[in-house]
mmCIF file of C-alpha atoms in Angstrom:
data_model
loop_
_atom_site.group_PDB
_atom_site.id
_atom_site.type_symbol
_atom_site.label_atom_id
_atom_site.label_comp_id
_atom_site.label_asym_id
_atom_site.label_seq_id
_atom_site.Cartn_x
_atom_site.Cartn_y
_atom_site.Cartn_z
ATOM 1 C CA ASN A 6 23.045 29.486 33.403
ATOM 2 C CA GLU A 7 24.466 32.758 34.597
ATOM 3 C CA VAL A 8 22.360 35.869 34.104
ATOM 4 C CA MET A 9 24.279 38.647 32.436
ATOM 5 C CA VAL A 10 24.657 41.429 34.987
ATOM 6 C CA LYS A 11 23.636 44.718 33.414
ATOM 7 C CA ALA A 12 22.952 47.117 36.276
ATOM 8 C CA ASP A 13 26.139 48.200 38.016
ATOM 9 C CA THR A 14 25.127 51.810 38.599
ATOM 10 C CA TYR A 15 21.982 53.871 39.163
ATOM 11 C CA GLU A 16 22.397 55.275 35.616
ATOM 12 C CA ASP A 17 22.304 51.695 34.270
ATOM 13 C CA VAL A 18 19.080 50.902 36.081
ATOM 14 C CA THR A 19 17.360 54.118 34.932
ATOM 15 C CA LYS A 20 18.026 53.078 31.312
ATOM 16 C CA LEU A 21 16.884 49.506 31.949
ATOM 17 C CA VAL A 22 13.601 50.562 33.575
ATOM 18 C CA LYS A 23 12.879 52.695 30.507
ATOM 19 C CA GLU A 24 13.794 49.813 28.195
ATOM 20 C CA ILE A 25 11.954 47.040 30.074
ATOM 21 C CA GLY A 26 8.900 49.034 31.200
ATOM 22 C CA ILE A 27 7.810 46.742 34.033
ATOM 23 C CA LEU A 28 10.651 45.663 36.319
ATOM 24 C CA PRO A 29 9.823 43.481 39.336
ATOM 25 C CA LEU A 30 12.224 43.527 42.266
ATOM 26 C CA SER A 31 12.316 39.709 42.437
ATOM 27 C CA SER A 32 12.302 37.136 39.637
ATOM 28 C CA PHE A 33 8.696 35.935 39.861
ATOM 29 C CA ILE A 34 7.661 36.452 36.209
ATOM 30 C CA PRO A 35 8.870 33.624 33.912
ATOM 31 C CA GLU A 36 11.633 34.654 31.483
ATOM 32 C CA HIS A 37 11.334 38.269 32.610
ATOM 33 C CA PRO A 38 14.182 40.417 33.949
ATOM 34 C CA SER A 39 14.018 41.674 37.520
ATOM 35 C CA LEU A 40 16.140 43.997 39.624
ATOM 36 C CA GLU A 41 17.418 40.833 41.311
ATOM 37 C CA SER A 42 18.434 39.172 38.005
ATOM 38 C CA LEU A 43 20.114 42.317 36.650
ATOM 39 C CA THR A 44 22.376 42.729 39.677
ATOM 40 C CA VAL A 45 24.644 40.574 41.844
ATOM 41 C CA PRO A 46 23.768 39.617 45.445
ATOM 42 C CA GLU A 47 26.896 41.381 46.732
ATOM 43 C CA GLN A 48 25.441 44.728 45.580
ATOM 44 C CA TRP A 49 22.430 44.515 47.876
ATOM 45 C CA HIS A 50 22.043 46.084 51.335
ATOM 46 C CA THR A 51 25.461 47.718 51.388
ATOM 47 C CA GLY A 52 24.043 51.228 51.782
ATOM 48 C CA LEU A 53 26.354 52.337 48.961
ATOM 49 C CA GLU A 54 25.323 54.175 45.781
ATOM 50 C CA THR A 55 25.445 50.836 43.940
ATOM 51 C CA ASP A 56 22.842 49.246 46.269
ATOM 52 C CA PRO A 57 19.698 48.238 44.296
ATOM 53 C CA TRP A 58 17.720 48.365 47.557
ATOM 54 C CA LEU A 59 18.333 52.141 47.535
ATOM 55 C CA TRP A 60 17.653 52.455 43.785
ATOM 56 C CA ARG A 61 14.122 51.112 44.260
ATOM 57 C CA ASP A 62 13.317 54.216 46.341
ATOM 58 C CA ARG A 63 15.403 56.653 44.343
ATOM 59 C CA LEU A 64 13.609 55.868 41.056
ATOM 60 C CA PRO A 65 10.148 56.989 42.287
ATOM 61 C CA GLY A 66 11.758 59.889 44.161
ATOM 62 C CA ASP A 67 13.239 61.073 40.848
ATOM 63 C CA GLY A 68 9.912 60.531 39.046
ATOM 64 C CA LEU A 69 11.437 57.875 36.755
ATOM 65 C CA ALA A 70 9.359 54.886 37.845
ATOM 66 C CA ALA A 71 6.267 54.228 39.938
ATOM 67 C CA TYR A 72 6.921 51.770 42.745
ATOM 68 C CA GLY A 73 4.394 49.553 44.479
ATOM 69 C CA ARG A 74 2.696 46.175 44.743
ATOM 70 C CA PHE A 75 0.493 46.723 41.715
ATOM 71 C CA PHE A 76 -0.178 43.076 40.904
ATOM 72 C CA ALA A 77 0.605 39.620 42.320
ATOM 73 C CA LYS A 78 1.220 41.427 45.653
ATOM 74 C CA LYS A 79 4.874 41.743 44.602
ATOM 75 C CA PRO A 80 6.860 44.990 44.491
ATOM 76 C CA LEU A 81 7.350 46.327 40.968
ATOM 77 C CA LEU A 82 8.955 49.333 39.337
ATOM 78 C CA ILE A 83 6.957 50.657 36.381
ATOM 79 C CA ASP A 84 8.509 53.112 33.954
ATOM 80 C CA ALA A 85 6.924 56.571 34.289
ATOM 81 C CA ALA A 86 5.934 56.449 30.595
ATOM 82 C CA VAL A 87 4.045 53.146 31.063
ATOM 83 C CA PHE A 88 2.494 53.799 34.481
ATOM 84 C CA PRO A 89 -0.384 56.064 33.313
ATOM 85 C CA LEU A 90 -1.639 53.274 31.036
ATOM 86 C CA LEU A 91 -1.431 50.683 33.816
ATOM 87 C CA LYS A 92 -3.051 53.060 36.299
ATOM 88 C CA ASN A 93 -5.882 53.619 33.832
ATOM 89 C CA LEU A 94 -6.494 49.848 33.693
ATOM 90 C CA LEU A 95 -5.952 49.093 37.380
ATOM 91 C CA GLU A 96 -7.918 51.959 38.899
ATOM 92 C CA ASP A 97 -11.506 51.605 40.014
ATOM 93 C CA PRO A 98 -14.049 54.048 38.573
ATOM 94 C CA TYR A 99 -15.537 54.382 42.069
ATOM 95 C CA THR A 100 -13.963 56.396 44.868
ATOM 96 C CA VAL A 101 -12.408 54.773 47.920
ATOM 97 C CA ASP A 102 -15.465 55.791 49.996
ATOM 98 C CA GLU A 103 -17.893 54.345 47.448
ATOM 99 C CA ARG A 104 -15.959 51.075 47.369
ATOM 100 C CA TYR A 105 -16.068 50.954 51.168
ATOM 101 C CA ALA A 106 -19.838 51.527 51.094
ATOM 102 C CA ASP A 107 -20.133 48.620 48.631
ATOM 103 C CA GLY A 108 -18.107 46.363 50.921
ATOM 104 C CA GLU A 109 -15.152 46.177 48.529
ATOM 105 C CA LEU A 110 -12.624 47.951 50.757
ATOM 106 C CA SER A 111 -11.905 47.695 54.460
ATOM 107 C CA LYS A 112 -12.337 50.613 56.853
ATOM 108 C CA ALA A 113 -8.550 50.412 57.402
ATOM 109 C CA ALA A 114 -7.913 50.962 53.669
ATOM 110 C CA VAL A 115 -10.218 53.997 53.582
ATOM 111 C CA ASP A 116 -8.594 55.511 56.687
ATOM 112 C CA ILE A 117 -5.118 54.869 55.265
ATOM 113 C CA PHE A 118 -6.041 56.413 51.893
ATOM 114 C CA HIS A 119 -7.416 59.595 53.509
ATOM 115 C CA ALA A 120 -4.394 59.861 55.813
ATOM 116 C CA ILE A 121 -2.059 59.654 52.783
ATOM 117 C CA ALA A 122 -4.157 62.098 50.714
ATOM 118 C CA GLY A 123 -4.111 64.538 53.645
ATOM 119 C CA ASN A 124 -0.351 64.243 54.121
ATOM 120 C CA GLU A 125 1.280 63.332 50.797
ATOM 121 C CA GLY A 126 4.640 61.616 51.308
ATOM 122 C CA ILE A 127 3.728 60.447 54.832
ATOM 123 C CA ASP A 128 6.100 57.835 56.190
ATOM 124 C CA VAL A 129 4.875 54.449 57.333
ATOM 125 C CA LYS A 130 5.419 55.137 61.038
ATOM 126 C CA ALA A 131 3.403 58.369 60.939
ATOM 127 C CA LEU A 132 0.761 56.615 58.812
ATOM 128 C CA ARG A 133 0.286 53.866 61.416
ATOM 129 C CA ALA A 134 -0.007 56.511 64.126
ATOM 130 C CA ALA A 135 -2.473 58.609 62.096
ATOM 131 C CA THR A 136 -4.736 55.584 61.543
ATOM 132 C CA ASP A 137 -4.447 54.184 65.096
ATOM 133 C CA MET A 138 -2.793 51.041 63.715
ATOM 134 C CA LYS A 139 0.455 51.074 65.665
ATOM 135 C CA SER A 140 -0.140 47.815 67.526
ATOM 136 C CA LYS A 141 1.347 44.472 66.462
ATOM 137 C CA GLU A 142 -2.181 43.036 66.213
ATOM 138 C CA SER A 143 -3.140 45.527 63.513
ATOM 139 C CA LYS A 144 -0.011 44.995 61.377
ATOM 140 C CA ALA A 145 -1.545 42.296 59.121
ATOM 141 C CA GLU A 146 -4.668 44.403 58.520
ATOM 142 C CA PHE A 147 -2.537 47.497 57.863
ATOM 143 C CA ASP A 148 -0.303 45.651 55.354
ATOM 144 C CA ARG A 149 -3.297 44.096 53.572
ATOM 145 C CA ALA A 150 -4.998 47.502 53.268
ATOM 146 C CA LEU A 151 -1.823 49.019 51.757
ATOM 147 C CA ILE A 152 -1.678 46.196 49.173
ATOM 148 C CA ASP A 153 -5.388 46.607 48.327
ATOM 149 C CA LEU A 154 -4.819 50.316 47.651
ATOM 150 C CA GLN A 155 -1.666 49.689 45.587
ATOM 151 C CA SER A 156 -3.358 46.979 43.505
ATOM 152 C CA LYS A 157 -5.867 49.577 42.251
ATOM 153 C CA ALA A 158 -3.091 52.173 41.817
ATOM 154 C CA ASP A 159 -4.738 54.422 44.411
ATOM 155 C CA ILE A 160 -1.370 54.858 46.127
ATOM 156 C CA VAL A 161 2.328 54.379 45.352
ATOM 157 C CA ILE A 162 5.482 54.060 47.406
ATOM 158 C CA ALA A 163 7.044 57.469 46.916
ATOM 159 C CA GLY A 164 10.549 56.787 48.187
ATOM 160 C CA ILE A 165 11.991 57.038 51.666
ATOM 161 C CA SER A 166 12.393 59.657 54.368
ATOM 162 C CA GLU A 167 15.501 59.682 56.471
ATOM 163 C CA ARG A 168 14.610 59.025 60.071
ATOM 164 C CA LEU A 169 15.942 62.043 61.987
ATOM 165 C CA ASN A 170 16.158 62.515 65.722
ATOM 166 C CA ALA A 171 15.258 65.706 67.618
ATOM 167 C CA ASN A 172 18.601 67.341 66.700
ATOM 168 C CA GLY A 173 17.944 66.687 63.009
ATOM 169 C CA THR A 174 20.691 64.083 62.662
ATOM 170 C CA LYS A 175 20.076 60.751 60.968
ATOM 171 C CA ASN A 176 18.864 58.128 63.380
ATOM 172 C CA GLY A 177 18.046 54.524 62.455
ATOM 173 C CA TRP A 178 16.763 53.070 59.187
ATOM 174 C CA ASN A 179 15.084 55.118 56.514
ATOM 175 C CA SER A 180 11.314 54.850 56.438
ATOM 176 C CA THR A 181 9.053 54.072 53.448
ATOM 177 C CA CYS A 182 6.796 56.938 52.330
ATOM 178 C CA TYR A 183 3.444 56.800 50.543
ATOM 179 C CA MET A 184 1.608 59.143 48.189
ATOM 180 C CA THR A 185 -1.604 58.978 46.237
ATOM 181 C CA ALA A 186 -0.693 57.896 42.695
ATOM 182 C CA SER A 187 -2.374 60.968 41.208
ATOM 183 C CA HIS A 188 -0.272 63.278 43.404
ATOM 184 C CA TRP A 189 2.931 61.412 42.473
ATOM 185 C CA MET A 190 2.080 61.864 38.771
ATOM 186 C CA GLU A 191 1.276 65.564 39.194
ATOM 187 C CA LEU A 192 4.461 66.121 41.174
ATOM 188 C CA HIS A 193 6.573 64.721 38.334
ATOM 189 C CA GLY A 194 4.543 66.186 35.451
ATOM 190 C CA ILE A 195 3.276 62.802 34.247
ATOM 191 C CA ALA A 196 0.089 63.094 32.193
ATOM 192 C CA LYS A 197 -2.900 60.840 32.841
ATOM 193 C CA ASN A 198 -3.931 58.187 30.338
ATOM 194 C CA GLU A 199 -7.653 58.616 29.738
ATOM 195 C CA LEU A 200 -8.234 56.143 26.931
ATOM 196 C CA PRO A 201 -11.501 54.185 27.144
ATOM 197 C CA THR A 202 -10.848 50.731 28.642
ATOM 198 C CA PRO A 203 -10.999 48.691 25.377
ATOM 199 C CA GLU A 204 -8.425 50.989 23.746
ATOM 200 C CA ALA A 205 -6.224 51.029 26.860
ATOM 201 C CA LYS A 206 -6.307 47.210 26.932
ATOM 202 C CA ALA A 207 -5.345 47.056 23.254
ATOM 203 C CA GLN A 208 -2.479 49.484 23.857
ATOM 204 C CA LEU A 209 -1.194 47.381 26.768
ATOM 205 C CA ARG A 210 -1.516 44.158 24.759
ATOM 206 C CA THR A 211 0.557 45.684 21.946
ATOM 207 C CA LEU A 212 3.189 46.869 24.413
ATOM 208 C CA LEU A 213 3.397 43.414 26.039
ATOM 209 C CA GLN A 214 3.632 41.588 22.698
ATOM 210 C CA GLU A 215 6.380 43.892 21.426
ATOM 211 C CA GLN A 216 8.396 43.850 24.645
ATOM 212 C CA TYR A 217 8.035 40.453 26.280
ATOM 213 C CA SER A 218 8.195 36.737 25.564
ATOM 214 C CA GLU A 219 5.025 34.602 25.502
ATOM 215 C CA ALA A 220 5.827 33.182 28.967
#
């Protein structure tokens, strides 16, 4: 059966993210809308204002939704009003360095986190250079470390930087940028959720039951 297309413009998708709360890019959650299901294939990768591929970076850039692989290793957009609650539940009480000392995080993840924290909004190319992970051999380790950090809401994808050449003119594809999640929240005036875990879990359960189907 045909999915009703609801997101024709960026304004449409900003309203839908607010309404839905958790919006995956692809349709991997049963009976749950996704950016893919709310748009038509012809909209994607056109480079136009109606391209959902560009919206996914514009939403975090505008502070409207956090973007990252927060669970299931899949990219998700999370409404800025819901993200503090999810961050509260996803985050580890221990620092990145403590988790590394306990063997829970790789050295690559720690290096990547510190490189991002030291240069908020760093693009992926500069991040690979800063962590000495430019080689093809280190790509899998680099990608895994980024996912590990996103899954604990340590970092978010903060949008894209336009790749400019020496003359300052646009050159090549835009590049994904990363920020620590706490910096992204501060930047957009989003308050932390500091509820104790049992209360935060109850709040999330209520939100899920009100918003989503059982599946």
